[in-house]
Amino acid sequence: MRVLLSTIGSRGETQPIIAVAVEMGKLGHEAVVCAPPDFQGWAESLGVRYIPVGPELHGTAKRPPSGPVMAEQRQQMIDGTVAVQFEAVGKAAEGCDVIVGGGGLAIAAHSIAEHLSVPYVYAAFAPITLPSPFHAPPAFGLLGEQNTDDPAEFAPRWEAERSRWNTMWRRPLNAQRELLGLPQIEDVRSHLFTDRPWLAADPVLAPWPGSSDMEVFQTGAWLLEDPRPLEPELEAFLTSGEPPIYFGLGSAHVPPALARAVLDATRAAGRRAVVSRGWADLDISEGSGDVIAVGDVNQRLLFPRVAAIAHHGGAGTTTVATASGTPQIVIPQNFNQFYFAARVEALGAGVAIREEPTGDVLRTALARVLGDPFPAVATTRGEQIATDGAGVAARTLLDVCAGRWPASSEPAV
């Protein structure tokens, strides 16, 4: 069997599908990943066949929004993105028995599967991105939206989101479908998500609340079994003193003053720090022997060895952080990160910062999570997080190819 796993997202979407590709290989089957070029070398080092699509994403974290983009320019960019995806995914899908679209921007995956007459699976990485009467869609802060917990707002927000999907994507999507001889689609979101999506998220950290319109199968989070050891310099740092604090915002935009705030907060707490440079290439040149900067690192090895984890709230990072049993400080920037920040707080595994992370704010948050009851609660929550979601997904894909679709998961709440 051969499976194509497609996404157009950043590491938060690409790493999970690479994890499933690795699990498919363990089962003796072939997997092809079609994703942005940033992650090609890393995936191939794991033995995964990789076909790049679109431009590199790295570096966008350094560029905060500078104002609205002209509608014509934005639409030209969307048209180009759709065309590039159809070309790349179409080539990558040759000989595949099933196609997986990971995340909402994998626009071409369902159409290519339809064209080839093979099964298609849509995978979401957070419950809040799937329509439900029990939550609103995640807000796009760049569009001036704010998140809401008001149930009266849920249905109107989902309808507005449906309209936005159609306005942005329906015309270019249908143009490419016409070239393949496929019928036009009326609703982009329902076409991409289907009525039987998969939810690649942990049911304790990110439970599916239920929906009257979809049968959701929750696999658990797709975590990569990273074989890499920690770098010798980092290993030496960890063993030379008390557990440090980890700071990292991944591919998110980093506030310019964050490096200074990190150093102020950790030193005020009498702690050392491990600082991830991230895509914004965070500068800690003012640091001394109490701070070490790291690049891409094996979080599953590192996180259990630190005293607290401050991060941006991405789906993958939050899952690994929660599974580590280490208390967290979540600094959400956009989209579903606010959802995961709220879930960490709801589980008692940490606190969220919803304001500028100044030195004073970080000091207060650190003092909270390092004291009772957070370490003990975080340990308990860590024991509840499953880590085999990628294996579940790989085995279930075999069933899908055999014509056996999984039963929907019972809502957790």
JSON list of C-alpha atoms in Angstrom, two decimals, residues 27 240 267 380 412:
[
{"chain": "A", "resi": 27, "resn": "LEU", "atom": "CA", "xyz": [4.16, -1.47, 8.93]},
{"chain": "A", "resi": 240, "resn": "SER", "atom": "CA", "xyz": [25.58, 21.15, 35.40]},
{"chain": "A", "resi": 267, "resn": "ARG", "atom": "CA", "xyz": [17.38, 35.53, 36.62]},
{"chain": "A", "resi": 380, "resn": "THR", "atom": "CA", "xyz": [-0.62, 13.64, 36.73]},
{"chain": "A", "resi": 412, "resn": "ALA", "atom": "CA", "xyz": [-15.50, 13.59, 25.34]}
]
